[in-house]
PDB file of C-alpha atoms in Angstrom:
ATOM      1  CA  SER A   2       0.000   0.000   0.000  1.00 74.00           C
ATOM      2  CA  GLN A   3       1.055   3.587  -0.496  1.00 76.00           C
ATOM      3  CA  THR A   4       2.380   5.716   2.332  1.00 89.00           C
ATOM      4  CA  ILE A   5       3.624   9.262   2.580  1.00 93.00           C
ATOM      5  CA  HIS A   6       6.214  10.498   5.033  1.00 93.00           C
ATOM      6  CA  GLN A   7       6.689  14.117   5.898  1.00 95.00           C
ATOM      7  CA  TRP A   8       9.148  15.591   8.360  1.00 92.00           C
ATOM      8  CA  PRO A   9       9.752  17.227  10.680  1.00 93.00           C
ATOM      9  CA  ALA A  10       6.381  17.323  12.426  1.00 93.00           C
ATOM     10  CA  THR A  11       7.093  20.640  14.094  1.00 95.00           C
ATOM     11  CA  LEU A  12       9.752  23.260  13.510  1.00 96.00           C
ATOM     12  CA  VAL A  13      10.574  26.553  15.168  1.00 97.00           C
ATOM     13  CA  GLN A  14      12.886  28.794  13.195  1.00 96.00           C
ATOM     14  CA  PRO A  15      14.128  32.376  13.556  1.00 97.00           C
ATOM     15  CA  VAL A  16      13.377  34.967  10.914  1.00 97.00           C
ATOM     16  CA  GLY A  17      16.007  34.929   8.185  1.00 96.00           C
ATOM     17  CA  SER A  18      17.009  31.313   8.674  1.00 97.00           C
ATOM     18  CA  PRO A  19      16.823  28.694   5.887  1.00 96.00           C
ATOM     19  CA  LEU A  20      14.187  25.988   5.600  1.00 96.00           C
ATOM     20  CA  SER A  21      14.052  22.477   4.257  1.00 96.00           C
ATOM     21  CA  LEU A  22      10.966  20.278   4.581  1.00 96.00           C
ATOM     22  CA  GLU A  23      11.029  16.829   3.066  1.00 95.00           C
ATOM     23  CA  CYS A  24       8.331  14.521   1.804  1.00 96.00           C
ATOM     24  CA  THR A  25       8.677  11.006   0.435  1.00 96.00           C
ATOM     25  CA  VAL A  26       6.095   8.635  -0.993  1.00 95.00           C
ATOM     26  CA  GLU A  27       6.298   4.856  -0.972  1.00 93.00           C
ATOM     27  CA  GLY A  28       4.375   2.247  -2.883  1.00 90.00           C
ATOM     28  CA  THR A  29       3.647   4.143  -6.071  1.00 87.00           C
ATOM     29  CA  SER A  30       5.527   5.345  -9.128  1.00 87.00           C
ATOM     30  CA  ASN A  31       5.480   8.692 -10.869  1.00 89.00           C
ATOM     31  CA  PRO A  32       3.067  10.349  -8.463  1.00 91.00           C
ATOM     32  CA  ASN A  33       1.909  13.934  -8.756  1.00 91.00           C
ATOM     33  CA  LEU A  34       3.272  15.735  -5.704  1.00 93.00           C
ATOM     34  CA  TYR A  35       1.986  18.861  -3.985  1.00 93.00           C
ATOM     35  CA  TRP A  36       2.924  21.301  -1.257  1.00 94.00           C
ATOM     36  CA  TYR A  37       0.124  23.155   0.523  1.00 93.00           C
ATOM     37  CA  ARG A  38       0.118  25.749   3.246  1.00 93.00           C
ATOM     38  CA  GLN A  39      -2.752  25.990   5.684  1.00 90.00           C
ATOM     39  CA  ALA A  40      -3.102  29.129   7.775  1.00 82.00           C
ATOM     40  CA  ALA A  41      -4.912  28.801  11.107  1.00 76.00           C
ATOM     41  CA  GLY A  42      -8.640  28.316  10.532  1.00 72.00           C
ATOM     42  CA  ARG A  43      -8.281  28.529   6.786  1.00 75.00           C
ATOM     43  CA  GLY A  44      -8.296  26.283   3.761  1.00 83.00           C
ATOM     44  CA  LEU A  45      -5.475  24.740   1.828  1.00 89.00           C
ATOM     45  CA  GLN A  46      -3.433  26.997  -0.404  1.00 89.00           C
ATOM     46  CA  LEU A  47      -1.554  25.155  -3.137  1.00 89.00           C
ATOM     47  CA  LEU A  48       2.060  26.347  -3.242  1.00 93.00           C
ATOM     48  CA  PHE A  49       3.749  23.973  -5.698  1.00 93.00           C
ATOM     49  CA  TYR A  50       2.978  20.866  -7.661  1.00 90.00           C
ATOM     50  CA  SER A  51       5.096  18.474  -9.653  1.00 92.00           C
ATOM     51  CA  VAL A  52       4.190  15.905 -12.290  1.00 89.00           C
ATOM     52  CA  GLY A  53       7.693  14.449 -12.600  1.00 90.00           C
ATOM     53  CA  ILE A  54      11.353  14.655 -11.595  1.00 93.00           C
ATOM     54  CA  GLY A  55      12.652  18.195 -11.971  1.00 91.00           C
ATOM     55  CA  GLN A  56       9.237  19.522 -13.026  1.00 91.00           C
ATOM     56  CA  ILE A  57       7.939  22.131 -10.601  1.00 93.00           C
ATOM     57  CA  SER A  58       5.024  24.504 -11.044  1.00 90.00           C
ATOM     58  CA  SER A  59       4.541  27.394  -8.691  1.00 87.00           C
ATOM     59  CA  GLU A  60       1.050  28.537  -7.909  1.00 82.00           C
ATOM     60  CA  VAL A  61       1.693  31.706  -5.956  1.00 79.00           C
ATOM     61  CA  PRO A  62       4.626  34.136  -5.805  1.00 71.00           C
ATOM     62  CA  GLN A  63       6.367  33.704  -2.513  1.00 77.00           C
ATOM     63  CA  ASN A  64       9.510  33.294  -0.521  1.00 87.00           C
ATOM     64  CA  LEU A  65       9.610  29.527  -0.974  1.00 93.00           C
ATOM     65  CA  SER A  66      10.888  27.110  -3.588  1.00 95.00           C
ATOM     66  CA  ALA A  67      10.392  23.408  -4.260  1.00 96.00           C
ATOM     67  CA  SER A  68      12.475  20.683  -5.803  1.00 96.00           C
ATOM     68  CA  ARG A  69      11.927  17.089  -6.844  1.00 96.00           C
ATOM     69  CA  PRO A  70      15.316  15.384  -7.014  1.00 95.00           C
ATOM     70  CA  GLN A  71      13.838  11.879  -7.168  1.00 95.00           C
ATOM     71  CA  ASP A  72      10.570  10.402  -8.373  1.00 95.00           C
ATOM     72  CA  ARG A  73       9.072  10.069  -4.907  1.00 94.00           C
ATOM     73  CA  GLN A  74      10.806  12.904  -3.076  1.00 96.00           C
ATOM     74  CA  PHE A  75       9.551  16.459  -2.815  1.00 97.00           C
ATOM     75  CA  ILE A  76      11.369  19.194  -0.909  1.00 97.00           C
ATOM     76  CA  LEU A  77      10.145  22.609   0.176  1.00 97.00           C
ATOM     77  CA  SER A  78      12.859  25.189   0.815  1.00 96.00           C
ATOM     78  CA  SER A  79      13.561  28.765   1.660  1.00 95.00           C
ATOM     79  CA  LYS A  80      16.813  30.690   1.852  1.00 95.00           C
ATOM     80  CA  LYS A  81      15.473  33.244   4.337  1.00 95.00           C
ATOM     81  CA  LEU A  82      12.271  32.703   6.269  1.00 95.00           C
ATOM     82  CA  LEU A  83       9.797  35.510   6.897  1.00 94.00           C
ATOM     83  CA  LEU A  84       7.314  35.811   9.746  1.00 93.00           C
ATOM     84  CA  SER A  85       4.539  35.314   7.210  1.00 90.00           C
ATOM     85  CA  ASP A  86       5.895  31.855   6.369  1.00 92.00           C
ATOM     86  CA  SER A  87       4.467  30.477   9.605  1.00 92.00           C
ATOM     87  CA  GLY A  88       1.768  27.880   9.088  1.00 92.00           C
ATOM     88  CA  PHE A  89       0.911  24.243   8.678  1.00 94.00           C
ATOM     89  CA  TYR A  90       2.570  22.735   5.609  1.00 96.00           C
ATOM     90  CA  LEU A  91       1.129  19.657   3.997  1.00 95.00           C
ATOM     91  CA  CYS A  92       2.620  17.429   1.362  1.00 96.00           C
ATOM     92  CA  ALA A  93       0.256  15.367  -0.787  1.00 94.00           C
ATOM     93  CA  TRP A  94       0.343  12.945  -3.705  1.00 92.00           C
ATOM     94  CA  SER A  95      -2.003  11.639  -6.356  1.00 89.00           C
ATOM     95  CA  VAL A  96      -1.621   9.495  -9.451  1.00 84.00           C
ATOM     96  CA  GLY A  97      -2.622  10.126 -13.031  1.00 72.00           C
ATOM     97  CA  GLN A  98      -4.628  13.053 -14.205  1.00 66.00           C
ATOM     98  CA  GLY A  99      -7.538  14.504 -12.267  1.00 58.00           C
ATOM     99  CA  HIS A 100     -10.369  12.365 -10.978  1.00 56.00           C
ATOM    100  CA  GLN A 101      -8.042  11.074  -8.348  1.00 75.00           C
ATOM    101  CA  PRO A 102      -8.045  11.996  -4.682  1.00 79.00           C
ATOM    102  CA  GLN A 103      -5.032  13.483  -3.040  1.00 85.00           C
ATOM    103  CA  HIS A 104      -3.429  11.742  -0.087  1.00 91.00           C
ATOM    104  CA  PHE A 105      -1.885  13.961   2.533  1.00 94.00           C
ATOM    105  CA  GLY A 106       1.081  13.637   4.827  1.00 94.00           C
ATOM    106  CA  ASP A 107       0.822  14.410   8.529  1.00 93.00           C
ATOM    107  CA  GLY A 108       2.007  17.969   8.030  1.00 94.00           C
ATOM    108  CA  THR A 109       4.704  20.202   9.471  1.00 95.00           C
ATOM    109  CA  ARG A 110       3.789  22.980  11.854  1.00 94.00           C
ATOM    110  CA  LEU A 111       6.258  25.788  11.190  1.00 95.00           C
ATOM    111  CA  SER A 112       6.600  28.670  13.619  1.00 95.00           C
ATOM    112  CA  ILE A 113       8.792  31.626  12.767  1.00 95.00           C
ATOM    113  CA  LEU A 114      10.061  33.721  15.662  1.00 94.00           C
TER     114      LEU A 114
ATOM    115  CA  GLY B  24      -8.508  29.869 -12.485  1.00 81.00           C
ATOM    116  CA  GLU B  25     -10.952  27.931 -10.366  1.00 87.00           C
ATOM    117  CA  ASN B  26     -12.593  29.561  -7.363  1.00 92.00           C
ATOM    118  CA  VAL B  27     -14.366  27.463  -4.736  1.00 95.00           C
ATOM    119  CA  GLU B  28     -16.586  28.984  -2.088  1.00 96.00           C
ATOM    120  CA  GLN B  29     -17.762  26.970   0.891  1.00 97.00           C
ATOM    121  CA  HIS B  30     -20.598  27.692   3.340  1.00 97.00           C
ATOM    122  CA  PRO B  31     -21.139  27.849   6.203  1.00 97.00           C
ATOM    123  CA  SER B  32     -17.756  28.435   7.821  1.00 95.00           C
ATOM    124  CA  THR B  33     -19.035  26.993  11.103  1.00 97.00           C
ATOM    125  CA  LEU B  34     -21.905  24.632  11.778  1.00 98.00           C
ATOM    126  CA  SER B  35     -23.185  23.323  15.082  1.00 98.00           C
ATOM    127  CA  VAL B  36     -25.760  20.534  15.267  1.00 98.00           C
ATOM    128  CA  GLN B  37     -27.218  18.290  17.889  1.00 98.00           C
ATOM    129  CA  GLU B  38     -26.213  14.648  17.855  1.00 98.00           C
ATOM    130  CA  GLY B  39     -28.561  12.718  15.578  1.00 97.00           C
ATOM    131  CA  ASP B  40     -29.430  15.716  13.408  1.00 98.00           C
ATOM    132  CA  SER B  41     -28.329  16.163   9.814  1.00 98.00           C
ATOM    133  CA  ALA B  42     -25.604  18.515   8.611  1.00 98.00           C
ATOM    134  CA  VAL B  43     -25.314  20.048   5.151  1.00 98.00           C
ATOM    135  CA  ILE B  44     -22.291  21.876   3.763  1.00 98.00           C
ATOM    136  CA  LYS B  45     -22.430  23.610   0.388  1.00 98.00           C
ATOM    137  CA  CYS B  46     -19.771  24.568  -2.131  1.00 98.00           C
ATOM    138  CA  THR B  47     -19.899  26.503  -5.384  1.00 98.00           C
ATOM    139  CA  TYR B  48     -17.250  26.494  -8.087  1.00 97.00           C
ATOM    140  CA  SER B  49     -16.530  28.788 -10.991  1.00 96.00           C
ATOM    141  CA  ASP B  50     -14.780  26.649 -13.624  1.00 93.00           C
ATOM    142  CA  SER B  51     -17.350  24.778 -15.712  1.00 92.00           C
ATOM    143  CA  ALA B  52     -14.565  22.419 -16.838  1.00 90.00           C
ATOM    144  CA  SER B  53     -14.099  21.065 -13.308  1.00 91.00           C
ATOM    145  CA  ASN B  54     -15.282  17.487 -13.205  1.00 90.00           C
ATOM    146  CA  TYR B  55     -14.043  15.961  -9.956  1.00 90.00           C
ATOM    147  CA  PHE B  56     -15.249  17.018  -6.511  1.00 94.00           C
ATOM    148  CA  PRO B  57     -13.779  15.405  -3.388  1.00 94.00           C
ATOM    149  CA  TRP B  58     -14.611  16.097   0.232  1.00 96.00           C
ATOM    150  CA  TYR B  59     -12.015  15.855   2.990  1.00 96.00           C
ATOM    151  CA  LYS B  60     -12.336  15.637   6.746  1.00 97.00           C
ATOM    152  CA  GLN B  61      -9.596  17.095   8.933  1.00 94.00           C
ATOM    153  CA  GLU B  62      -9.523  16.465  12.642  1.00 93.00           C
ATOM    154  CA  LEU B  63      -7.635  18.920  14.815  1.00 88.00           C
ATOM    155  CA  GLY B  64      -3.905  18.830  14.119  1.00 83.00           C
ATOM    156  CA  LYS B  65      -4.203  15.946  11.686  1.00 88.00           C
ATOM    157  CA  ARG B  66      -4.042  15.414   7.959  1.00 92.00           C
ATOM    158  CA  PRO B  67      -7.075  15.918   5.701  1.00 93.00           C
ATOM    159  CA  GLN B  68      -8.561  12.584   4.685  1.00 94.00           C
ATOM    160  CA  LEU B  69     -10.844  11.852   1.767  1.00 94.00           C
ATOM    161  CA  ILE B  70     -14.321  10.854   2.888  1.00 96.00           C
ATOM    162  CA  ILE B  71     -16.285  10.887  -0.363  1.00 96.00           C
ATOM    163  CA  ASP B  72     -15.944  12.143  -3.922  1.00 94.00           C
ATOM    164  CA  ILE B  73     -18.127  12.595  -6.981  1.00 93.00           C
ATOM    165  CA  ARG B  74     -17.445  12.863 -10.670  1.00 90.00           C
ATOM    166  CA  SER B  75     -19.322  15.131 -13.008  1.00 86.00           C
ATOM    167  CA  ASN B  76     -21.174  12.314 -14.748  1.00 86.00           C
ATOM    168  CA  VAL B  77     -23.017  11.489 -11.512  1.00 85.00           C
ATOM    169  CA  GLY B  78     -25.589  13.568  -9.676  1.00 91.00           C
ATOM    170  CA  GLU B  79     -25.478  11.892  -6.303  1.00 95.00           C
ATOM    171  CA  LYS B  80     -23.336   9.431  -4.379  1.00 94.00           C
ATOM    172  CA  LYS B  81     -23.927   7.901  -0.993  1.00 96.00           C
ATOM    173  CA  ASP B  82     -21.726   6.032   1.476  1.00 95.00           C
ATOM    174  CA  GLN B  83     -23.562   5.036   4.650  1.00 96.00           C
ATOM    175  CA  ARG B  84     -24.331   8.270   6.532  1.00 97.00           C
ATOM    176  CA  ILE B  85     -22.525  10.503   4.041  1.00 98.00           C
ATOM    177  CA  ALA B  86     -23.822  11.663   0.679  1.00 98.00           C
ATOM    178  CA  VAL B  87     -22.724  14.198  -1.896  1.00 98.00           C
ATOM    179  CA  THR B  88     -24.925  15.838  -4.524  1.00 97.00           C
ATOM    180  CA  LEU B  89     -23.771  17.724  -7.596  1.00 96.00           C
ATOM    181  CA  ASN B  90     -25.626  20.260  -9.707  1.00 96.00           C
ATOM    182  CA  LYS B  91     -23.461  20.931 -12.760  1.00 93.00           C
ATOM    183  CA  THR B  92     -25.787  23.526 -14.215  1.00 94.00           C
ATOM    184  CA  ALA B  93     -25.716  25.630 -11.091  1.00 95.00           C
ATOM    185  CA  LYS B  94     -22.076  24.700 -10.369  1.00 96.00           C
ATOM    186  CA  HIS B  95     -22.608  23.672  -6.807  1.00 96.00           C
ATOM    187  CA  PHE B  96     -22.211  20.524  -4.768  1.00 97.00           C
ATOM    188  CA  SER B  97     -23.122  19.625  -1.221  1.00 98.00           C
ATOM    189  CA  LEU B  98     -22.098  17.241   1.534  1.00 98.00           C
ATOM    190  CA  HIS B  99     -24.870  15.688   3.599  1.00 98.00           C
ATOM    191  CA  ILE B 100     -24.202  13.898   6.872  1.00 98.00           C
ATOM    192  CA  THR B 101     -27.156  12.168   8.501  1.00 97.00           C
ATOM    193  CA  GLU B 102     -27.503  10.912  12.068  1.00 98.00           C
ATOM    194  CA  THR B 103     -24.500  12.947  13.140  1.00 98.00           C
ATOM    195  CA  GLN B 104     -22.270  11.681  15.934  1.00 97.00           C
ATOM    196  CA  PRO B 105     -19.745  13.537  18.129  1.00 96.00           C
ATOM    197  CA  GLU B 106     -16.900  11.881  16.198  1.00 96.00           C
ATOM    198  CA  ASP B 107     -18.127  13.667  13.064  1.00 98.00           C
ATOM    199  CA  SER B 108     -16.848  16.902  14.636  1.00 97.00           C
ATOM    200  CA  ALA B 109     -14.017  18.158  12.428  1.00 97.00           C
ATOM    201  CA  VAL B 110     -13.220  20.617   9.653  1.00 96.00           C
ATOM    202  CA  TYR B 111     -14.615  19.598   6.272  1.00 97.00           C
ATOM    203  CA  PHE B 112     -13.138  20.814   2.994  1.00 96.00           C
ATOM    204  CA  CYS B 113     -14.599  20.620  -0.471  1.00 96.00           C
ATOM    205  CA  ALA B 114     -12.421  20.771  -3.572  1.00 94.00           C
ATOM    206  CA  ALA B 115     -12.760  20.934  -7.342  1.00 93.00           C
ATOM    207  CA  SER B 116     -10.409  19.833 -10.097  1.00 88.00           C
ATOM    208  CA  ARG B 117     -10.398  18.799 -13.747  1.00 82.00           C
ATOM    209  CA  ASP B 118      -8.702  15.841 -15.319  1.00 72.00           C
ATOM    210  CA  THR B 119      -6.501  17.891 -17.626  1.00 68.00           C
ATOM    211  CA  ASN B 120      -4.792  19.659 -14.785  1.00 61.00           C
ATOM    212  CA  ALA B 121      -2.338  17.214 -13.202  1.00 66.00           C
ATOM    213  CA  GLY B 122      -4.755  16.565 -10.385  1.00 66.00           C
ATOM    214  CA  LYS B 123      -4.556  20.110  -9.073  1.00 78.00           C
ATOM    215  CA  SER B 124      -7.401  20.825  -6.743  1.00 85.00           C
ATOM    216  CA  THR B 125      -8.791  24.128  -5.548  1.00 89.00           C
ATOM    217  CA  PHE B 126     -10.059  23.889  -1.979  1.00 91.00           C
ATOM    218  CA  GLY B 127     -12.796  25.712  -0.155  1.00 94.00           C
ATOM    219  CA  ASP B 128     -11.940  27.464   3.097  1.00 93.00           C
ATOM    220  CA  GLY B 129     -13.458  24.714   5.212  1.00 94.00           C
ATOM    221  CA  THR B 130     -16.425  24.244   7.523  1.00 96.00           C
ATOM    222  CA  THR B 131     -15.936  23.569  11.213  1.00 96.00           C
ATOM    223  CA  LEU B 132     -18.629  21.107  12.211  1.00 98.00           C
ATOM    224  CA  THR B 133     -19.407  20.629  15.893  1.00 98.00           C
ATOM    225  CA  VAL B 134     -21.774  17.846  16.911  1.00 98.00           C
ATOM    226  CA  LYS B 135     -23.077  18.368  20.417  1.00 96.00           C
ATOM    227  CA  PRO B 136     -23.926  15.233  22.410  1.00 93.00           C
TER     228      PRO B 136
END
């Protein structure tokens, strides 16, 4: 069966520090991968998605970047964190084109001080 | 792009009553509509979905209806139980879009015993 791992679960970082969040999927090949941010009490904002290795699409202009160095690995990064980067970050995967549900990781709660 | 609006933002019902959450979408090409349940601090999980060639789908106490003409779809939960308390998200996507989904802002459902 397919599983998704996301880490760390929580992270406290100072303003201006770098960021690296990692997500890996097991049990499937060539998944679509996604990074979402969820502000407190709000919905899911799609940040990046990827349909294959090295293919990244950005949905909103921001201080973050994403990379997909391997088929089942998706990384969210920043060179310098801002206070506004605080939030709950979720990685997700799906297979094929639409008509398929997305499966979410457990999320990373990021607090910027 | 797609815009999904979800109402109400909060909903409180008595145990045993029914709960209805409604979503509207803007992109007439959207053809896949999943619903996710997110318990506090946890990942969103798919509870039911519907494709545009179907008007209604039911799974035990949960049902979803879709009106393509009016571009709205609804989640119906009957005989609510305290464990149904959570945040519910609707989403819309189309099969030519790498599985990208646009999410509503969520509805916080509280079921009072």
